[in-house]
Coordinates of C-alpha atoms and ligand atoms in Angstrom, one line a residue:
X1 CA 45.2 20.3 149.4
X2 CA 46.1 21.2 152.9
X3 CA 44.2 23.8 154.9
X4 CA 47.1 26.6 154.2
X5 CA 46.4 26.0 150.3
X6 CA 43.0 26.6 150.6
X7 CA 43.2 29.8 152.9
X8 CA 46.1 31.1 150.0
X9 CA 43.1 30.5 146.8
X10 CA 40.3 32.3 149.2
X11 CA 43.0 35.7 149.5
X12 CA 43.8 35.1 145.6
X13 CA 40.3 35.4 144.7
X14 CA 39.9 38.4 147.0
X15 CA 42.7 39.9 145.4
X16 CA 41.4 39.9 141.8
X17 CA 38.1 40.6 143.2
X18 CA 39.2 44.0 144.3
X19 CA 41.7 44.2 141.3
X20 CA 38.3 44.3 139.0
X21 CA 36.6 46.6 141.0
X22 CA 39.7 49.0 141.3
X23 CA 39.9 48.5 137.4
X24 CA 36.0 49.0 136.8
X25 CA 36.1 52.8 139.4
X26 CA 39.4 53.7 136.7
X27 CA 37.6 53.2 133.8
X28 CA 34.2 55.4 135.0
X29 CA 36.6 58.1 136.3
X30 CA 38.7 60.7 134.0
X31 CA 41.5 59.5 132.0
X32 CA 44.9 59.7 133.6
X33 CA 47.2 59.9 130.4
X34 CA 47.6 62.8 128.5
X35 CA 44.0 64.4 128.8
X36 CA 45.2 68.1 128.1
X37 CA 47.4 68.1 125.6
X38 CA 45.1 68.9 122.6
X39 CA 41.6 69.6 124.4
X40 CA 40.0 71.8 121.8
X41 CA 37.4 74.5 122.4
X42 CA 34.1 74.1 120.8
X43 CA 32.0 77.3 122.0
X44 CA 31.4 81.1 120.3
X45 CA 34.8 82.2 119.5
X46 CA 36.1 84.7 121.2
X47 CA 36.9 88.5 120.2
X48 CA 39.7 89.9 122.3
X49 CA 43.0 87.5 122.7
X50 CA 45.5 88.9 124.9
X51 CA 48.8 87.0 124.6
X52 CA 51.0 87.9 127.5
X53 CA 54.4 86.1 127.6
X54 CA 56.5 86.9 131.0
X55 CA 60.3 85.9 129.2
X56 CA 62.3 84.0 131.8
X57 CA 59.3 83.8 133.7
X58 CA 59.5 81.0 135.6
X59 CA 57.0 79.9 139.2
X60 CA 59.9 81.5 141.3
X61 CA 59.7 84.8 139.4
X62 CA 56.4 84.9 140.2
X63 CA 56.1 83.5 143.7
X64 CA 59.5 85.9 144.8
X65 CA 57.1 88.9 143.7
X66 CA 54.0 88.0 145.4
X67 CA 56.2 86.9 148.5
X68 CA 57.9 90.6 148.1
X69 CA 54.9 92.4 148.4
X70 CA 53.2 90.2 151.0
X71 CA 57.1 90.7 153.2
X72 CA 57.0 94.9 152.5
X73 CA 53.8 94.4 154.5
X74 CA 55.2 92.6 156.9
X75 CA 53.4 89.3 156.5
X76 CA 55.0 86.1 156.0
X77 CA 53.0 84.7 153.0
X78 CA 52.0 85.9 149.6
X79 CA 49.8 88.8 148.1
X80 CA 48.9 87.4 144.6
X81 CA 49.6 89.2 141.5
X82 CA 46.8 89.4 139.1
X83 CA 48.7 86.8 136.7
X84 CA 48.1 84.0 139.3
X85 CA 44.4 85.2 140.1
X86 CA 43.5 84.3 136.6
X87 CA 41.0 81.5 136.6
X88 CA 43.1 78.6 135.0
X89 CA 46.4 77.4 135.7
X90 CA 48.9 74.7 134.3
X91 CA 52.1 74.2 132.9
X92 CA 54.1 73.5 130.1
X93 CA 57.2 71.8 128.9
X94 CA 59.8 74.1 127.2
X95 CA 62.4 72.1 125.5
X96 CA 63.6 73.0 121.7
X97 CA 63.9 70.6 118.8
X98 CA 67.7 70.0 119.1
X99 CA 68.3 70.9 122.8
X100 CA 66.8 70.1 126.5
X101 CA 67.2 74.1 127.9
X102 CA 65.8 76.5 124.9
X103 CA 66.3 79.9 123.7
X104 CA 63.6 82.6 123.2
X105 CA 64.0 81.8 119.6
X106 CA 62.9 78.2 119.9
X107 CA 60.2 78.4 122.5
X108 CA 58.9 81.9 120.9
X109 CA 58.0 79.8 117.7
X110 CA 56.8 76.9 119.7
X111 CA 54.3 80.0 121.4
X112 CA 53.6 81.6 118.2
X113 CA 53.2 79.0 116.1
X114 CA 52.3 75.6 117.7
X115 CA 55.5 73.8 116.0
X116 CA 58.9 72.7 117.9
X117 CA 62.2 74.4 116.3
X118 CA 65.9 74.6 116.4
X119 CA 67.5 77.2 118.7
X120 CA 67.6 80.6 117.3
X121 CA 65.3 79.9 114.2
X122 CA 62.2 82.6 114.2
X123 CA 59.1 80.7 112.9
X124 CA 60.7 78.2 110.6
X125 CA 61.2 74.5 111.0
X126 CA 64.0 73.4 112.3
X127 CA 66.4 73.4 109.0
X128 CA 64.9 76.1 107.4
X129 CA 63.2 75.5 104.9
X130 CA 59.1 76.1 105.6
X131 CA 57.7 79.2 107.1
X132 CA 55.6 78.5 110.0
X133 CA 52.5 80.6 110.3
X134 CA 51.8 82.5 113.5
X135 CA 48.8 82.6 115.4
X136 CA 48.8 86.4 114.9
X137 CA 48.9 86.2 111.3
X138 CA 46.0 84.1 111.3
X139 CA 43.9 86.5 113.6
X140 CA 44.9 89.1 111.0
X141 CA 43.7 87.2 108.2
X142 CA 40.7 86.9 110.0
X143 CA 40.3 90.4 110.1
X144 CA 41.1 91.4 113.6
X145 CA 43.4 93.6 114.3
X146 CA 46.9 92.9 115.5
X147 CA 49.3 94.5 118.4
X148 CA 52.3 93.5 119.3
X149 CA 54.6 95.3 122.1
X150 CA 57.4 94.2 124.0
X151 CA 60.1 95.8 126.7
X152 CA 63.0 94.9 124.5
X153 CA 63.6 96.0 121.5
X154 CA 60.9 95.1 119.2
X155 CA 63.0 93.3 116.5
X156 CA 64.0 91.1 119.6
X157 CA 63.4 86.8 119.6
X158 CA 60.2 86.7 121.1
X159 CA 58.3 89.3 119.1
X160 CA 59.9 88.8 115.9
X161 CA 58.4 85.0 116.1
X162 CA 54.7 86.6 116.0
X163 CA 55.7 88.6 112.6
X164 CA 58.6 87.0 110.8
X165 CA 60.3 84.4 109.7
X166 CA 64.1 84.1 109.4
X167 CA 66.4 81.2 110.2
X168 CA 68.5 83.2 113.0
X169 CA 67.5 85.6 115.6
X170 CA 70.2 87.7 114.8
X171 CA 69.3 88.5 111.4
X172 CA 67.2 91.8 113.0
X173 CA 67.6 94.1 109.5
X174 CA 65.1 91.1 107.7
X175 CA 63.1 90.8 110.8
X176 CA 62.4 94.3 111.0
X177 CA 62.0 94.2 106.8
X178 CA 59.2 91.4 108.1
X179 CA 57.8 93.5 110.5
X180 CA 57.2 96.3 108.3
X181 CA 55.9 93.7 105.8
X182 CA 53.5 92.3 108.1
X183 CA 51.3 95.3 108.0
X184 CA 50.2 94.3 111.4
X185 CA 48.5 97.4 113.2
X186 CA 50.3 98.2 116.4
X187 CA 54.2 97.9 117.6
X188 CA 54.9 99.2 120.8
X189 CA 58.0 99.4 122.9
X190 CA 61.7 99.2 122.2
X191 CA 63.1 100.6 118.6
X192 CA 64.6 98.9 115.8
X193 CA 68.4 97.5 116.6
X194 CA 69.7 98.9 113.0
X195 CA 68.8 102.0 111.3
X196 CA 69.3 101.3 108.1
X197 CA 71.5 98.7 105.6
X198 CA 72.7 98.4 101.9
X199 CA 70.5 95.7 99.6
X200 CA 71.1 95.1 96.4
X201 CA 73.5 98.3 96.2
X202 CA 70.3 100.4 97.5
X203 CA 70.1 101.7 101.1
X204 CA 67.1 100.9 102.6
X205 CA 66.6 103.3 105.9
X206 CA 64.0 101.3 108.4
X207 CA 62.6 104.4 109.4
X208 CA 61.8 105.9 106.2
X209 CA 60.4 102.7 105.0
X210 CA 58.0 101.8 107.6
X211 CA 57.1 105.2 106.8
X212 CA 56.2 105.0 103.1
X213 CA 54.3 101.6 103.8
X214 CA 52.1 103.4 105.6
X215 CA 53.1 103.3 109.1
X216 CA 53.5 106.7 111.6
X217 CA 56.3 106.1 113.8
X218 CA 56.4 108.0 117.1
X219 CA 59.3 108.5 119.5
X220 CA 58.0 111.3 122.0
X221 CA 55.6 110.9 125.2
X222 CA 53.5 113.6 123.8
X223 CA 52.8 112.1 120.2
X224 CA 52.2 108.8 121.9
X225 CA 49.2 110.6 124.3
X226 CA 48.0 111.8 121.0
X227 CA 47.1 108.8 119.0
X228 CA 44.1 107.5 118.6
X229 CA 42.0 105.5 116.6
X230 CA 42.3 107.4 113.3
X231 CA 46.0 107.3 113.6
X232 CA 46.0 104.2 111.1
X233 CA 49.1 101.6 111.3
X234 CA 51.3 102.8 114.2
X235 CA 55.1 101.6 115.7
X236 CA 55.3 103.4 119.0
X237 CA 59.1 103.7 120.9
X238 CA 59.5 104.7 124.1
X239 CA 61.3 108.0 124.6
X240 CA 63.7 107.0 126.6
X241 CA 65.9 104.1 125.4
X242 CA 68.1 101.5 127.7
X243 CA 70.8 99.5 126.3
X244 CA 69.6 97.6 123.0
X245 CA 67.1 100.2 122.3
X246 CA 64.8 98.6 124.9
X247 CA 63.1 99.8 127.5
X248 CA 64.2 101.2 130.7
X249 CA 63.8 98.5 133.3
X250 CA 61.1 99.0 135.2
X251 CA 62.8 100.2 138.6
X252 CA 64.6 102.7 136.6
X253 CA 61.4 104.1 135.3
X254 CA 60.0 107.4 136.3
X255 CA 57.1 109.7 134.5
X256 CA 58.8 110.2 131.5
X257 CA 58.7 106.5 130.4
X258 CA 56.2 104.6 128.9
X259 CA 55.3 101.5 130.5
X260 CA 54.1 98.2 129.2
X261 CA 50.8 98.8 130.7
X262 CA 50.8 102.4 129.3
X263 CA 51.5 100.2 126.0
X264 CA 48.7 97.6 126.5
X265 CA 46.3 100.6 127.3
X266 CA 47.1 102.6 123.9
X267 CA 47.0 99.7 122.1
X268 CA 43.5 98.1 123.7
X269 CA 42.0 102.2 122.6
X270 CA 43.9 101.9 119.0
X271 CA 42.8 98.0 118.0
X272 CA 39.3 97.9 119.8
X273 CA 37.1 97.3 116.6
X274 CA 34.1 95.3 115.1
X275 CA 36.0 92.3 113.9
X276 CA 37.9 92.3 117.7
X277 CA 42.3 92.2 118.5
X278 CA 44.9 89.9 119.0
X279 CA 47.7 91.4 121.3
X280 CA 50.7 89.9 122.2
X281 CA 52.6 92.3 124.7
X282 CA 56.2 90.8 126.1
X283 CA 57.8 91.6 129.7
X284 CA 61.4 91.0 127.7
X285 CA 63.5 92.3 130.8
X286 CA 62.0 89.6 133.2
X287 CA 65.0 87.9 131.5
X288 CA 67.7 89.8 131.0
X289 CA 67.6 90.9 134.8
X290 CA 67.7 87.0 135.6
X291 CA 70.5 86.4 133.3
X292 CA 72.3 89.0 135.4
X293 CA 71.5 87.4 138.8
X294 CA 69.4 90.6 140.0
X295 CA 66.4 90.1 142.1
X296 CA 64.8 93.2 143.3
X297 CA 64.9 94.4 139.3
X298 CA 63.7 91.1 138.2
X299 CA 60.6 91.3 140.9
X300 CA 60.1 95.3 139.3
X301 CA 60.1 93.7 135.9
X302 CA 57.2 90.8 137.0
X303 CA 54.8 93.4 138.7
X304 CA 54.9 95.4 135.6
X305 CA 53.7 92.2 133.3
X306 CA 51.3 92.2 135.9
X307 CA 50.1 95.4 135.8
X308 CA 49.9 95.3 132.0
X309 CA 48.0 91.9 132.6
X310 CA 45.8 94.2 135.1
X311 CA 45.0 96.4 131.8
X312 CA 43.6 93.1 130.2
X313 CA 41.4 92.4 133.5
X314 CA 39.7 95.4 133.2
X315 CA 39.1 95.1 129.5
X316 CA 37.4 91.7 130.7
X317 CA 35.5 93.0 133.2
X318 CA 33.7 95.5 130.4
X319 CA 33.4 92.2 128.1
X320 CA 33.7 88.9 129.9
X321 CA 31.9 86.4 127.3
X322 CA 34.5 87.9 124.1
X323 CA 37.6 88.0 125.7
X324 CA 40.8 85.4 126.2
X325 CA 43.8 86.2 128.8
X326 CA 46.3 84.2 128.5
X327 CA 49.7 84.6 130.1
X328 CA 52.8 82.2 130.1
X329 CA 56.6 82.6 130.1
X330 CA 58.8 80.8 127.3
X331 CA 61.5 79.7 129.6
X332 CA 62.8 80.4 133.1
X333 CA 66.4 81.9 133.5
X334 CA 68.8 81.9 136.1
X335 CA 67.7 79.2 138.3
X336 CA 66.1 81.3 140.4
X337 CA 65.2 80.2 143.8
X338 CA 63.9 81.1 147.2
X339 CA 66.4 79.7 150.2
X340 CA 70.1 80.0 150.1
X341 CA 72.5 78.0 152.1
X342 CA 74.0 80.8 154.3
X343 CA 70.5 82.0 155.5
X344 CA 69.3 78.3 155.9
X345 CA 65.1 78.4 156.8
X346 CA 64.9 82.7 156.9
X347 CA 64.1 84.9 154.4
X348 CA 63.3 88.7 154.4
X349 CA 62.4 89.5 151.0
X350 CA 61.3 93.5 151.8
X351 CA 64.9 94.0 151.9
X352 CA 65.4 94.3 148.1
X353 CA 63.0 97.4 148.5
X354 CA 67.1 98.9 149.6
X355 CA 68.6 98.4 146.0
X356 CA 67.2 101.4 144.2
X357 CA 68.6 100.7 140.5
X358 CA 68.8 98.2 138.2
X359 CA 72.1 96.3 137.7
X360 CA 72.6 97.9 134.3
X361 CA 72.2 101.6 136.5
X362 CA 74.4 100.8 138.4
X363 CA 77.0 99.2 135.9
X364 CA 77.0 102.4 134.1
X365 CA 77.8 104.4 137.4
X366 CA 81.1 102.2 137.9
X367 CA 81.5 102.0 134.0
X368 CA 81.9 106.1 134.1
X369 CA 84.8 105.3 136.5
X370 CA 86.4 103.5 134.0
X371 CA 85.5 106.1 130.9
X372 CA 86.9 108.9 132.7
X373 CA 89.8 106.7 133.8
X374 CA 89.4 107.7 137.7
X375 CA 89.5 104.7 140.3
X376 CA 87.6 105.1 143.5
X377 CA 88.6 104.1 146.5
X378 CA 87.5 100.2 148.3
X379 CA 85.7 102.7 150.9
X380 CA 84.3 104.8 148.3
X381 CA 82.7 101.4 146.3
X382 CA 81.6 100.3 149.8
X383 CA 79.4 103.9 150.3
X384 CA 78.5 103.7 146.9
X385 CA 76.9 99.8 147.3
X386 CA 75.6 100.6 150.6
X387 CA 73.3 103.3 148.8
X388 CA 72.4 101.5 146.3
X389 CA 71.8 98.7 147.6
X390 CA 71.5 99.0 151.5
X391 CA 74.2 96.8 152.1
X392 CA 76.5 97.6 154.5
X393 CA 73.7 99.3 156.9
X394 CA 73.7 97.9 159.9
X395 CA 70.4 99.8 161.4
X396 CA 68.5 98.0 158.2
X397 CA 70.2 94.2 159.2
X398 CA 72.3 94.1 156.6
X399 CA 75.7 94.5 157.6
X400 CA 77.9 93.0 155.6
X401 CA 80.6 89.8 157.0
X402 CA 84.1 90.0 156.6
X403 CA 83.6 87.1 153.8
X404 CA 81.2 89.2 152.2
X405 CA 83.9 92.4 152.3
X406 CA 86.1 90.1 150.8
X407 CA 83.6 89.0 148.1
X408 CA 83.3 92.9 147.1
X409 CA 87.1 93.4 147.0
X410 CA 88.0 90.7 144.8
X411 CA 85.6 92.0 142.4
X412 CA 86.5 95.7 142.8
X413 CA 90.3 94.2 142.0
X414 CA 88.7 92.5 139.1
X415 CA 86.9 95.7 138.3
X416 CA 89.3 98.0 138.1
X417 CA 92.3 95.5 137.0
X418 CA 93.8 96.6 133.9
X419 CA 93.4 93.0 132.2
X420 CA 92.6 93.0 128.8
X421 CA 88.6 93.2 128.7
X422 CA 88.0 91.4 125.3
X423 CA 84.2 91.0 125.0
X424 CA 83.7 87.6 124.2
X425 CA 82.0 87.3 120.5
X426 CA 79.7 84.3 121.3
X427 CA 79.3 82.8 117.9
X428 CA 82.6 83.1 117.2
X429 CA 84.0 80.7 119.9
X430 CA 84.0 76.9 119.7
X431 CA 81.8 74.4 122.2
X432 CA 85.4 74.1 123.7
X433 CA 86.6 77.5 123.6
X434 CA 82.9 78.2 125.3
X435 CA 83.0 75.2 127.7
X436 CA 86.5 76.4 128.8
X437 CA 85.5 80.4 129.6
X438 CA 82.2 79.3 131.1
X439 CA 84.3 77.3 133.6
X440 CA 86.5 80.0 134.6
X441 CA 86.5 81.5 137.9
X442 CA 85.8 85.3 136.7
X443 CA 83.0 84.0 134.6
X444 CA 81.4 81.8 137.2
X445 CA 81.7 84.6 139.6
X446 CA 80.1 87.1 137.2
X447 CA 78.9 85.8 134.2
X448 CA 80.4 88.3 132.1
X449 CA 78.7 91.1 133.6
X450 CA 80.2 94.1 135.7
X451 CA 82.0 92.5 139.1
X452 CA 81.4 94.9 141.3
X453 CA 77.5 95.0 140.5
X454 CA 77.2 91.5 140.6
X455 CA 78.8 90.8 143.8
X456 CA 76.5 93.6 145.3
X457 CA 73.3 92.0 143.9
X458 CA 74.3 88.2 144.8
X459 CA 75.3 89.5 148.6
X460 CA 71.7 90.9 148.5
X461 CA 70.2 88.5 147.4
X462 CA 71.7 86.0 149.5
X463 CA 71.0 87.8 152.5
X464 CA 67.4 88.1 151.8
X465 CA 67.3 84.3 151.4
X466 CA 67.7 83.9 147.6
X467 CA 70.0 82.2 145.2
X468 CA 70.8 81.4 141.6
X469 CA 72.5 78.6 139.8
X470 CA 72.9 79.9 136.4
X471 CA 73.5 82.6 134.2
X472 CA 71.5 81.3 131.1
X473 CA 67.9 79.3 131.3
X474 CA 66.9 76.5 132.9
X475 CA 65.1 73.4 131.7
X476 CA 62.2 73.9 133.9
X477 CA 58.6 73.7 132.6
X478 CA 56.7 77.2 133.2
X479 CA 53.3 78.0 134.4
X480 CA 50.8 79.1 131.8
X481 CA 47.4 80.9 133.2
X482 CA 44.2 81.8 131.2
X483 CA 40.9 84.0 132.4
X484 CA 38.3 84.5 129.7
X485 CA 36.6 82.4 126.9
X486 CA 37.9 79.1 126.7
X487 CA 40.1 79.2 129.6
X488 CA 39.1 76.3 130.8
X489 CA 41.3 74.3 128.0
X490 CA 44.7 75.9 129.6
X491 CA 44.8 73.8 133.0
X492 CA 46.7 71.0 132.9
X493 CA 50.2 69.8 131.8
X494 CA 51.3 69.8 128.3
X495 CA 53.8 71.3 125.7
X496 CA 54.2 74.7 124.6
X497 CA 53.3 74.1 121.5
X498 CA 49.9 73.3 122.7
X499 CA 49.3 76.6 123.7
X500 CA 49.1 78.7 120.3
X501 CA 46.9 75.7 119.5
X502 CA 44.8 76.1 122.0
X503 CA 44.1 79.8 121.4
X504 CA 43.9 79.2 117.4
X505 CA 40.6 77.1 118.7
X506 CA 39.5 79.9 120.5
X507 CA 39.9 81.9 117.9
X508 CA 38.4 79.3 115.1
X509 CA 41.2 79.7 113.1
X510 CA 42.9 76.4 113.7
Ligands
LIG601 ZN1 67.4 84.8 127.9

């Protein structure tokens, strides 16, 4: 053995020397495989569960809004909403049994009931054949009382997974048959999508038959203000309805409404009771404002979640040791993200404080156009975008390019062409028939909504230094956050379905 052989053995054993020792500090310190996933609460049980799901929710949604209000101030930075104040934070995977990118079907079931699912199935396995039960219908059997309120319509995916169970989403006459069935205590926000249907040659009215099982059913501001807690079982609708008897989105809102924090408030004063609440309360629009490309109503949308997550705080506050917060989104949609291309490193979010309506708002304003067959003039749509929107306004930066005049024209063409406007029936087209309109050029454009409105919203959006890629979800895991008893068992990363689980153990009803 020459000198170089001997030198090699000395670094050898100095290698697996520190290889030991490296391998002794892994084993004293924390596990690093999956050491979140199913971490189970073992202390007093809490009383109060507040269940707040942000739909299409994703870290963008959240970060654009805290960067909006940090940019009105003129601060480059954030001002953090309550929802990322909360004490834990993590993040969960999203995916549904038979595809990558889920529905709010899917991933409302995996929320509601711990269990994967196939798209569009509410709270039954994947082929349908085994209800799966709910983490609100367990607190109910416990004896606590049970809320549920949502900005869409409230026979919509992601509440209907909390009270029913039916193998589509689009079944909403037997969801709202389940809902009624559920006797569950409070249902707050949108109304019922049908009014009433024929079974077994009888026609059952929804209306009247929440009604005879017992519930009041309120549609007016004023009978809202009233109720209290000798009202009994209540389903609460705002008084003024957008499209899909939903809600008017939040930047749309004025006194008249009732907003989800107005919601969360009643329904804190109707529920709060010896044996405790569960309340699940859904920011639906979040989504549908994404799916349409809109920021400034999609930021509106997030800061009212948060201020119905603000409600919850100070519920806390009054009882800190028997109350769970727990807020998370069941996908993100549109792709949502801060930095586009054509603005490169700048961005100046306190310019959507210009766009005064929602997209749908404005839609209808062109869509009366069209119903009382008048066409405006180009310059006429220009004014009417640059009010709306503040595009076009050179004293507020935001003149708008030549490209970007062209961008508006080919969609007030498009607009106010006299092509046949088939709407699409989604089900009814095959993969191919889908795979071949999605490809288009109008639909990548505008996704199917009103041209004009979405070439107004993506221009500001754009110039404010954000972009989209999609106009469906995205495969992207979400945040979840948690403030309260047993919060500690939210951080981490894990599955969706871990999260029901997690509360049923804070709720000992696992
Ligand atoms: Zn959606």
């Amino acid at each position: 053995m020459n000198l170089i052989d001997k030198k090699n053995i000395k670094v050898l054993f100095i290698s697996i020397a520190i290889v030991a020792i490296t391998g002794m500090s892994f084993s004293c310190s924390q596990s690093i495989s999956e050491d979140n996933n199913n971490e189970k609460y073992s202390g007093k049980h809490a009383k109060y569960v507040f269940y707040f799901i942000g739909d299409g929710m994703g870290l963008t949604q959240i970060n654009s809004a805290e960067n909006y209000m940090a940019a009105l101030q003129g601060e480059i930075g954030v001002k953090r909403l309550s929802i990322s104040k909360l004490a834990t934070q993590g993040y969960v995977t999203t995916y549904a049994q038979n595809r990558y990118i889920t529905g709010s079907a899917a991933a409302g079931t995996a929320l509601a009931t711990g269990h994967k699912t196939s798209i569009s199935t509410i709270s039954m396995d994947g082929d349908h054949q085994n209800k799966l039960k709910t983490v609100a219908e367990m607190a109910k059997e416990k004896g606590m009382k049970v809320g549920i309120i949502t900005t869409v319509d409230i026979d919509h995916a992601t509440p209907a997974c909390f009270y029913a169970h039916q193998p589509s989403r689009g079944m909403f006459f037997d969801i709202s048959l389940d809902l009624i069935n559920s006797n569950f205590d409070f249902f707050g926000g949108g109304d019922f999508k049908e009014s009433s249907e024929i079974r077994d040659g009888k026609t059952i009215n929804l209306v009247e038959f929440a009604q005879e099982s017992g519930y009041k059913y309120i549609k007016t501001k004023k009978e809202f203000n009233k109720l209290n807690t000798k009202s009994g079982k209540v389903i609460a609708i705002g008084p003024i309805m957008a499209m899909g008897n939903t809600l008017r989105y939040s930047i749309d809102q004025t006194e008249e409404d009732i907003s989800l924090a107005d919601f969360t408030t009643k329904a804190i004063e109707l529920l709060d009771n010896e044996k405790g609440f569960f309340i699940m309360a859904e920011g639906g629009k979040i989504d549908w404002a994404c799916h349409a490309n809109d920021a400034a109503t999609t930021i509106h949308e997030v800061l009212d979640l948060d201020n119905a997550v603000k409600v919850a705080l100070k519920f806390y506050e009054k009882h800190p040791k028997e109350t769970l917060i727990v807020v998370v989104s069941d996908h993100e949609t549109g792709g949502m993200t801060l930095g586009f291309a054509g603005m490169g490193y700048e961005s100046s979010l306190q310019n959507l404080k210009y766009q005064k309506v929602s997209f749908e708002e404005f839609s209808n304003i062109i869509n009366n156009y069209k119903k009382n067959k008048t066409k405006p003039s180009f310059e006429e749509i220009l004014k009417l975008i640059e009010n709306n929107f503040g595009i076009g306004d050179k004293e507020k930066g935001l003149e708008l390019t030549e490209f970007e005049k062209k961008q508006i024209f080919a969609a007030y063409v498009e607009s106010f062409s006299n092509k046949n406007k088939k709407v699409h029936k989604k089900n009814k087209m095959s993969k191919k028939q889908k795979n071949k309109k999605r490809n288009s050029q109008t639909y990548l454009l505008y996704g199917g909504y009103e041209p004009i409105t979405l070439a107004a919203t993506r221009i500001l959006d754009n110039k404010v230094g954000l972009a989209w890629t999609t106009y469906s979800h995205t495969g992207m895991p979400v945040p979840v956050h948690a403030q309260g008893v047993g919060s500690q068992i939210f951080k981490g990363y894990y599955d969706n379905t871990e999260v029901p689980k997690k509360i049923m153990t804070v709720l000992g009803v696992e």
